[in-house]
Amino acid sequence: MNINWFDADYLPWLIMLFPLLSFVIIVLFTARSRIVSQFVALAGIGIAWVLSMVEFVKVVWASDAELGHEVFGSSIDWMTLGTRTFEMGVLVDPLTAYMLLMVPLACLLIFAYSVGYMRSDPHYSRFFAYISLFAGAMLTLVLADNLLLLFVGWEVMGLCSYLLIGFWFHKKSAYQAGVKAFMTTRVGDMLMMVGIGYLFIVARTLDFREILYNEEMLAHLASTPAVIFGGSAAALIGVLLVAGTIGKSSQFPLHVWLPDAMEGPTPVSAMIHAATMVSAGVYMVVRMFPLLSAGADFHAGDFSAPMIVMGVIGSITALGAAILAVGQNDIKRILAYSTISQLGYMVAALGIGAWVAAAFHLVNHAFFKALLFMASGVVIHAMEHGQHEAAEHGDEHLHHEPEQPDGLVMDYVPPANDIRRMGGLLDRIPVTAITMAIGGLSLAGFPLITAGFWSKDEIIADAWHGAGEGYLLALLVVLCLLAAAVLTAFYTARMWFMTFWGAPRTPAAQHAGIGSFRNAWVRSRWARARRLEGVAVSHQDRSSALWMEVPLIVLAFLAIFAGFIGVHTDFPLLGALDNPLHEFLGGTLLEHPTAVDFNWLPVLASSLLALAGLGVGYWLYGLRPLGAEDADPAEQALGAGIWRVLENRFYIDILYRRYLVRPAEWFAVNIVIQAIDKETIDGVLETIGEAFVWLGEFFKRFNTIVIDGVGDGIPGAIGSFAGWFRQVQTGRIQQYLLYVTLALLALGALMFIQIR
Amino acid sequence: MVPLWMYLMVAASLFCIGVYGVLARRNAIAILMGIELMLNAVNINLVAFWRYQTPLALSGQAFAAFVFVVAAAEAAVGLALIINIYRRRQTVIAEDVDLLKW
Amino acid sequence: MDITVESIVFLIFSVITVGGGVLVVTTRNLFRAALFLMLSLFGVAGLFVLLAAPFLAGVQVVVYIGAIAILIIFAVMLTPQVTHTQGRNTQWTAGLVLAVILFLMLISVVTPIAEELGLDDWSAGFTQDDPADVPDGSLTELGRALVDPERYMLPFEVASLLLMAALIGAVMLVRPEDTRPRETQPDEAQPAAEHTREQLSSSTGD
C-alpha cells in the first residue's frame, strides 16, 4: 500500500494521533523511566507540531482557491445506531489551520518548560502522560469534523483538567479544586450535550460541513420552532452550546473554577489558560458561529438569542474579572482573572459578530498568556528557592511559614505566590522579568508593538462600529471592554512592578533565584525527608533553568509578532501588510465577513486607555516602589471594605457554597438520609422487620426441635465421609497418575465389552 | 516388509515401559524420562501408520515433527521446574513434594 | 513372514529400543538411566529409518539424543543423587501391574491376536506388510507443507511460539533469586522517606 502520509487525507489524523500515542506509551510501558517518558511526550507533541506546520503551510498555499468550500478532510464510519451512521472525521479549514498554528506550538513549549519545572516531582511520568492526553484531546477537538467528536475531545479535556488540577492530590485544596473545576464545567457540558442532542434531532446530522456550510440546513434550523421557550431551534441550540462555552471558557457565572485551578502545577495552568481548555470553548463557538447567528441579520442590528447571551455574558465577565484581578495578591490568581477577562473579550466579540477578531485574540492571548503563566512559574520557583535559602541562612525559618489551610480558602495566598512578599526580582531573574514584561504589555495592549494590542483593538473597533450604528448590545460591549482595558493595563502594571521592581521586601525575595525547582509540597515533605536520609538534593541546576527560559523567549517573540498578521488594511504604514489574517480566516465560513471601515477613534481610545492604565500602575507602584511595611496603594485608595470584597471575589464563590453546595449537602443529609431514608423507608422496613422477627422466633422453635435433628445428622454423615475420603488427596503426583491409568484401563475394558 | 502390527507392538511395549517408569520411579527426573519414552512410542505409531496406511500424505510426518517440538518444550520446562523445586525444597523425590496434600 | 535382512534389522532395533527402555526404568543410577535413554532413543531413530523417514530419524538423533537427553543428563548432574536408596517408590507393584495390563490390552488390539478375540473391526489392516512406496521428493514436500499457509504454517508458527515460551519460562524458573537491593523508585521512596522523617522527629522529640 503506497500511502503518502503528507497527503491531505491522512495528515490531520496523524496530528492528533501522536500525543495520544505518547499517552498510551507512557502509561503502559515507560512510566517507570522518567527520562524516557519525558522524551516520549516531547516527541509526541513535537511530531504533532511539525505535522501541524506542514498542514498549515498547505492550507496557506491552498487559500487562493476558495478554501472555505474545499476543506481538507476525511472521515470514517464510527458507529451505526439504528438507521444513522455516526462518522468520525477530521476537517481542516483556515480556522482549524490557524488553531494548529497555535495549539501544538504552545503545547510543545509548555512541555519543554515542564521538563524543567516538574523535575523534582515524584510523579513526573504520570504528569507527562496526562498533559500528552490533554494536548491530544485538544487537537482532536480542533480537528474534529463533527460535534460529536468535538464533544469527545471536550470531555477528555474536562477529565484531564480534573486530573491535572488535582495532580498534587495529597493537598486537600488541590483535589477540591480539581473537583470544583470538574463539577463547574459539567454544568455547562450537560447543557451543551442537550444542545447537541437537540441539534441532532432537528438536523439529523452533526457534521459541520452539512450544517455550517449548508444554507438550506441553517434556514431550516432557524425556521423550526423550538420545543420550549419559543424562538427558533437554532436559537435554543445556540444558547445551549454557548452554555457549554460558559462552563469551559470560564465565563460568568461559571467562572469560579478557573482561579482555583491554580492549585495545579504551573505548566498545567499554562496549558489550561492558553493552549487547551479555555480556548476550546471559544473555538467551539467560533466554529459554530453560523449556527449561532442563524436567522438573524446581525449586520443590521438584529442579534440572535445566543449572540445576545454571548455579548452580555462576555461584557460582564470581561469587566468583572478585570476588577477582581486588581484585588488579588497571588501572582497566578491575577493571571487567572486576567484570563477570564480576556476570554470575556472574545465571547463579547462573538456576541456582536466579530468572529474573526475573536479568533485573532484567541491565538494572541494564548501566546502571551502561556508566556505570563510560565514566567510566573519561574517567579514562584525562584521565590521557593529563596525561602529555602533564607531558611538555611537562618533568616527565616520554614516552619514560620503560615500553615497551609485545610482545603480551599478564598483569601489564602501561598507565600511563594504572594506578590506582597516579592519585589526586586528584576536583577535575580532578568530573563523572566523581561519576557514577563513583554507578555504583560501584550496583555495590557501596549500600542503598536504588541500582539495583544492589534487583536484587542480589532474587537473594540468592531464593537465601536456597531455602537456607532446605534446597536445597544454593541454599545454595552464597547463600554465594558474599554473599562476593562484600562483595568487590565493597571493590574498588569501592578503585578509586574510589585514582583520585579524596587527592593526585596522579604528575605525570601532577597535570596530568590532559579535553582532546582521544588514546589511547596514537594519540597516541604519529600525533599526534606530526603535530606534527612542523607540524599543530596541539588540546589543549583542550570539545565532546568534552561528548559524553562527558552520557551519564555520563544513565546515573548510570538507575543510581539503574532499580531502583525491582523493589522487593518487602512492603518498607516503597518497596513501595508494587508491584513492577511482576515482574508485567510474569512474563507472559513459561508459568508465572507467584510472588515469594518478603519476608524481612528477606537484605536486612539484603546491606546490611550492602555497607556493610562499602565501609567497609573507605574505612578502607584513604579515611581516609589512598595517597601516591606507599606500598605498597598490601591487598597488605600479603594478602602478596606471594597478591598475585602475583591479579595473574596465578589463573594460569588461563597454564594455558591452557601446557596448551592450547602443546600445540596443539607438536602442529602436531612431530606434524603433523615426524612426519606431513616424515617419513611426505615419505618416501613422496621415494621416488616418486626413481623419477620416474630415469624423467625416461631421458626426457630420449630427448627431446634424438628429440623436440627435431621439437619445435623446429614451434614454430620457427609462430614465424616468427607473426612475419610479426603485421604485420597495425598498430594503425591504419582498416586494421582495411578488413578488416571486405572481409569484409562477401565475405559478400555468398557470398550472391549462394547465391541464384543 | 515387516508387518505393521510389529511396529505397533514395539510402540505399545515402549509406551507401557514409559507408563511404568512414570508410575514407579521415585526421582522426578526419572519420571520425566518415562514421559520421553511414552512420547517416542507415540512417534513410532505416527510414523508407522503413515508409512503403511497413507504414504502419499504428509500428515504423519508433520505430526511427528510437532511432537518433537512439544517434547523439547516439555523437557525444558519440566527440568526447570525440577531444578526450581530442588532449590526450594532440597529434594527431587516426587513423593516428598506433597504440597497439595489434604 | 520371511526372514529378510530388513526383518533382522528391525529385530535388532526393536530390541535396542525396548531393552533400552526397560533399563531406563529399572536402573537405579540415574546417570546410567539417562545413557540407556539415549540408547533407546537411538533405536527409535533406527526404526524411523526402516520406516522410510530418514529426516525424522535425523531429527530424532539431533533433538532427542543431542538435546533432550543431554538436558536430562545436566539435570541429573545438577541435582545430587542419593543412589543407595531405593529407586522405586512405594506403589511400584501397582504401577507394574497396571502397565502390564495396559500392555496386554494394547497387544490384544494391534496384533493378529485381535482376530482370535473378535476385535478385527479395530485391527483391520494391521497385518498389512506391503505398503505403497513413498514417492520421491516426499521430504521436499514436507518442507514445503510446513511453511505453506494453506497447510501447516499456522501450527508451525504456533510451535515456534511454544518453544519461545518454553525457553523464557525455563529461564525464568531457574533464574537465581534476585538478591540485589531493589532500586528505589521515587514513588516508593516517598512514603518510606516520610516514615523515616517521622521516626526521626519523634525520636528527637520534635
PDB file of C-alpha atoms in Angstrom, chain C residues 1-134:
ATOM      1  CA  MET C   1       6.839 -63.749   7.120  1.00  0.00           C
ATOM      2  CA  ASP C   2      10.124 -64.438   5.535  1.00  0.00           C
ATOM      3  CA  ILE C   3      13.350 -63.815   7.305  1.00  0.00           C
ATOM      4  CA  THR C   4      14.814 -60.977   5.342  1.00  0.00           C
ATOM      5  CA  VAL C   5      17.636 -58.542   6.060  1.00  0.00           C
ATOM      6  CA  GLU C   6      15.066 -55.951   6.816  1.00  0.00           C
ATOM      7  CA  SER C   7      13.303 -58.009   9.421  1.00  0.00           C
ATOM      8  CA  ILE C   8      16.616 -58.784  11.110  1.00  0.00           C
ATOM      9  CA  VAL C   9      17.481 -55.149  11.252  1.00  0.00           C
ATOM     10  CA  PHE C  10      14.009 -54.424  12.590  1.00  0.00           C
ATOM     11  CA  LEU C  11      14.503 -57.022  15.276  1.00  0.00           C
ATOM     12  CA  ILE C  12      17.808 -55.532  16.318  1.00  0.00           C
ATOM     13  CA  PHE C  13      16.429 -52.014  16.570  1.00  0.00           C
ATOM     14  CA  SER C  14      13.337 -53.225  18.381  1.00  0.00           C
ATOM     15  CA  VAL C  15      15.454 -54.977  20.941  1.00  0.00           C
ATOM     16  CA  ILE C  16      17.600 -51.893  21.349  1.00  0.00           C
ATOM     17  CA  THR C  17      14.526 -49.716  21.770  1.00  0.00           C
ATOM     18  CA  VAL C  18      12.576 -51.893  24.163  1.00  0.00           C
ATOM     19  CA  GLY C  19      15.603 -53.183  26.040  1.00  0.00           C
ATOM     20  CA  GLY C  20      16.942 -49.679  26.435  1.00  0.00           C
ATOM     21  CA  GLY C  21      13.543 -48.588  27.672  1.00  0.00           C
ATOM     22  CA  VAL C  22      13.422 -51.362  30.265  1.00  0.00           C
ATOM     23  CA  LEU C  23      16.870 -50.421  31.504  1.00  0.00           C
ATOM     24  CA  VAL C  24      15.851 -46.758  31.717  1.00  0.00           C
ATOM     25  CA  VAL C  25      13.094 -47.551  34.156  1.00  0.00           C
ATOM     26  CA  THR C  26      14.947 -50.154  36.157  1.00  0.00           C
ATOM     27  CA  THR C  27      18.461 -48.808  36.565  1.00  0.00           C
ATOM     28  CA  ARG C  28      18.886 -47.223  39.961  1.00  0.00           C
ATOM     29  CA  ASN C  29      21.714 -44.949  38.931  1.00  0.00           C
ATOM     30  CA  LEU C  30      20.092 -42.054  37.146  1.00  0.00           C
ATOM     31  CA  PHE C  31      23.112 -41.176  35.077  1.00  0.00           C
ATOM     32  CA  ARG C  32      23.181 -44.634  33.619  1.00  0.00           C
ATOM     33  CA  ALA C  33      19.427 -44.481  33.118  1.00  0.00           C
ATOM     34  CA  ALA C  34      19.940 -41.368  31.057  1.00  0.00           C
ATOM     35  CA  LEU C  35      22.543 -43.136  28.939  1.00  0.00           C
ATOM     36  CA  PHE C  36      20.130 -46.030  28.388  1.00  0.00           C
ATOM     37  CA  LEU C  37      17.528 -43.499  27.409  1.00  0.00           C
ATOM     38  CA  MET C  38      19.880 -42.333  24.709  1.00  0.00           C
ATOM     39  CA  LEU C  39      20.269 -45.901  23.556  1.00  0.00           C
ATOM     40  CA  SER C  40      16.559 -46.443  23.403  1.00  0.00           C
ATOM     41  CA  LEU C  41      16.044 -43.200  21.504  1.00  0.00           C
ATOM     42  CA  PHE C  42      18.707 -44.295  19.073  1.00  0.00           C
ATOM     43  CA  GLY C  43      16.746 -47.476  18.488  1.00  0.00           C
ATOM     44  CA  VAL C  44      13.688 -45.400  17.706  1.00  0.00           C
ATOM     45  CA  ALA C  45      15.757 -43.429  15.203  1.00  0.00           C
ATOM     46  CA  GLY C  46      16.696 -46.733  13.553  1.00  0.00           C
ATOM     47  CA  LEU C  47      13.037 -47.690  13.325  1.00  0.00           C
ATOM     48  CA  PHE C  48      12.345 -44.356  11.637  1.00  0.00           C
ATOM     49  CA  VAL C  49      14.945 -45.175   9.015  1.00  0.00           C
ATOM     50  CA  LEU C  50      13.282 -48.505   8.411  1.00  0.00           C
ATOM     51  CA  LEU C  51      10.002 -46.671   8.030  1.00  0.00           C
ATOM     52  CA  ALA C  52      11.488 -44.540   5.212  1.00  0.00           C
ATOM     53  CA  ALA C  53      11.523 -41.400   7.320  1.00  0.00           C
ATOM     54  CA  PRO C  54      15.231 -40.528   7.342  1.00  0.00           C
ATOM     55  CA  PHE C  55      14.523 -36.905   8.091  1.00  0.00           C
ATOM     56  CA  LEU C  56      12.681 -37.774  11.267  1.00  0.00           C
ATOM     57  CA  ALA C  57      15.469 -40.151  12.175  1.00  0.00           C
ATOM     58  CA  GLY C  58      17.917 -37.312  11.849  1.00  0.00           C
ATOM     59  CA  VAL C  59      15.763 -35.041  13.916  1.00  0.00           C
ATOM     60  CA  GLN C  60      15.406 -37.804  16.465  1.00  0.00           C
ATOM     61  CA  VAL C  61      19.161 -38.038  16.807  1.00  0.00           C
ATOM     62  CA  VAL C  62      19.731 -34.292  16.862  1.00  0.00           C
ATOM     63  CA  VAL C  63      16.836 -33.192  19.021  1.00  0.00           C
ATOM     64  CA  TYR C  64      16.260 -36.138  21.312  1.00  0.00           C
ATOM     65  CA  ILE C  65      19.685 -37.598  21.747  1.00  0.00           C
ATOM     66  CA  GLY C  66      21.576 -34.398  21.128  1.00  0.00           C
ATOM     67  CA  ALA C  67      19.442 -32.015  23.112  1.00  0.00           C
ATOM     68  CA  ILE C  68      16.815 -33.519  25.346  1.00  0.00           C
ATOM     69  CA  ALA C  69      18.863 -36.402  26.663  1.00  0.00           C
ATOM     70  CA  ILE C  70      21.803 -34.083  27.253  1.00  0.00           C
ATOM     71  CA  LEU C  71      19.473 -31.729  29.072  1.00  0.00           C
ATOM     72  CA  ILE C  72      18.353 -34.588  31.265  1.00  0.00           C
ATOM     73  CA  ILE C  73      21.948 -35.500  31.993  1.00  0.00           C
ATOM     74  CA  PHE C  74      22.596 -31.929  33.004  1.00  0.00           C
ATOM     75  CA  ALA C  75      19.624 -32.011  35.308  1.00  0.00           C
ATOM     76  CA  VAL C  76      20.859 -35.269  36.789  1.00  0.00           C
ATOM     77  CA  MET C  77      24.224 -33.721  37.496  1.00  0.00           C
ATOM     78  CA  LEU C  78      22.735 -30.537  38.913  1.00  0.00           C
ATOM     79  CA  THR C  79      20.656 -32.400  41.469  1.00  0.00           C
ATOM     80  CA  PRO C  80      22.646 -34.576  43.866  1.00  0.00           C
ATOM     81  CA  GLN C  81      21.693 -38.219  43.731  1.00  0.00           C
ATOM     82  CA  VAL C  82      21.099 -40.483  46.629  1.00  0.00           C
ATOM     83  CA  THR C  83      21.976 -43.622  44.747  1.00  0.00           C
ATOM     84  CA  HIS C  84      21.962 -46.031  47.617  1.00  0.00           C
ATOM     85  CA  THR C  85      18.294 -45.544  48.370  1.00  0.00           C
ATOM     86  CA  GLN C  86      15.514 -47.384  46.666  1.00  0.00           C
ATOM     87  CA  GLY C  87      14.940 -46.328  43.052  1.00  0.00           C
ATOM     88  CA  ARG C  88      11.307 -47.344  43.164  1.00  0.00           C
ATOM     89  CA  ASN C  89       8.541 -45.795  45.152  1.00  0.00           C
ATOM     90  CA  THR C  90       6.014 -47.486  47.401  1.00  0.00           C
ATOM     91  CA  GLN C  91       3.426 -48.061  44.729  1.00  0.00           C
ATOM     92  CA  TRP C  92       5.712 -49.618  42.182  1.00  0.00           C
ATOM     93  CA  THR C  93       3.995 -53.007  42.205  1.00  0.00           C
ATOM     94  CA  ALA C  94       0.637 -51.402  41.444  1.00  0.00           C
ATOM     95  CA  GLY C  95       2.312 -49.446  38.668  1.00  0.00           C
ATOM     96  CA  LEU C  96       3.841 -52.587  37.248  1.00  0.00           C
ATOM     97  CA  VAL C  97       0.541 -54.452  37.302  1.00  0.00           C
ATOM     98  CA  LEU C  98      -1.266 -51.583  35.611  1.00  0.00           C
ATOM     99  CA  ALA C  99       1.436 -51.216  32.983  1.00  0.00           C
ATOM    100  CA  VAL C 100       1.294 -54.916  32.190  1.00  0.00           C
ATOM    101  CA  ILE C 101      -2.492 -54.872  31.951  1.00  0.00           C
ATOM    102  CA  LEU C 102      -2.269 -51.869  29.669  1.00  0.00           C
ATOM    103  CA  PHE C 103       0.282 -53.676  27.549  1.00  0.00           C
ATOM    104  CA  LEU C 104      -1.900 -56.742  27.256  1.00  0.00           C
ATOM    105  CA  MET C 105      -4.852 -54.632  26.296  1.00  0.00           C
ATOM    106  CA  LEU C 106      -2.902 -52.842  23.605  1.00  0.00           C
ATOM    107  CA  ILE C 107      -1.439 -56.102  22.312  1.00  0.00           C
ATOM    108  CA  SER C 108      -4.879 -57.595  22.079  1.00  0.00           C
ATOM    109  CA  VAL C 109      -5.897 -54.861  19.723  1.00  0.00           C
ATOM    110  CA  VAL C 110      -2.920 -54.300  17.492  1.00  0.00           C
ATOM    111  CA  THR C 111      -1.625 -57.814  16.853  1.00  0.00           C
ATOM    112  CA  PRO C 112      -3.227 -60.726  14.951  1.00  0.00           C
ATOM    113  CA  ILE C 113      -4.493 -61.944  18.319  1.00  0.00           C
ATOM    114  CA  ALA C 114      -7.237 -59.406  17.798  1.00  0.00           C
ATOM    115  CA  GLU C 115      -8.825 -61.636  15.202  1.00  0.00           C
ATOM    116  CA  GLU C 116      -8.877 -64.524  17.616  1.00  0.00           C
ATOM    117  CA  LEU C 117     -10.580 -62.292  20.157  1.00  0.00           C
ATOM    118  CA  GLY C 118     -13.072 -60.988  17.581  1.00  0.00           C
ATOM    119  CA  LEU C 119     -11.721 -57.477  17.661  1.00  0.00           C
ATOM    120  CA  ASP C 120     -10.826 -57.307  13.991  1.00  0.00           C
ATOM    121  CA  ASP C 121     -13.005 -54.250  13.474  1.00  0.00           C
ATOM    122  CA  TRP C 122     -10.295 -52.335  15.197  1.00  0.00           C
ATOM    123  CA  SER C 123      -7.261 -54.072  13.893  1.00  0.00           C
ATOM    124  CA  ALA C 124      -8.249 -54.133  10.235  1.00  0.00           C
ATOM    125  CA  GLY C 125      -5.199 -53.596   8.099  1.00  0.00           C
ATOM    126  CA  PHE C 126      -2.697 -54.013  10.898  1.00  0.00           C
ATOM    127  CA  THR C 127      -1.362 -57.154   9.284  1.00  0.00           C
ATOM    128  CA  GLN C 128      -0.550 -55.245   6.123  1.00  0.00           C
ATOM    129  CA  ASP C 129       3.051 -55.796   5.059  1.00  0.00           C
ATOM    130  CA  ASP C 130       3.442 -54.344   1.568  1.00  0.00           C
ATOM    131  CA  PRO C 131       2.616 -50.631   1.656  1.00  0.00           C
ATOM    132  CA  ALA C 132       2.925 -48.411  -1.386  1.00  0.00           C
ATOM    133  CA  ASP C 133       6.280 -46.804  -1.935  1.00  0.00           C
ATOM    134  CA  VAL C 134       6.953 -43.390  -0.540  1.00  0.00           C
TER     135      VAL C 134
END
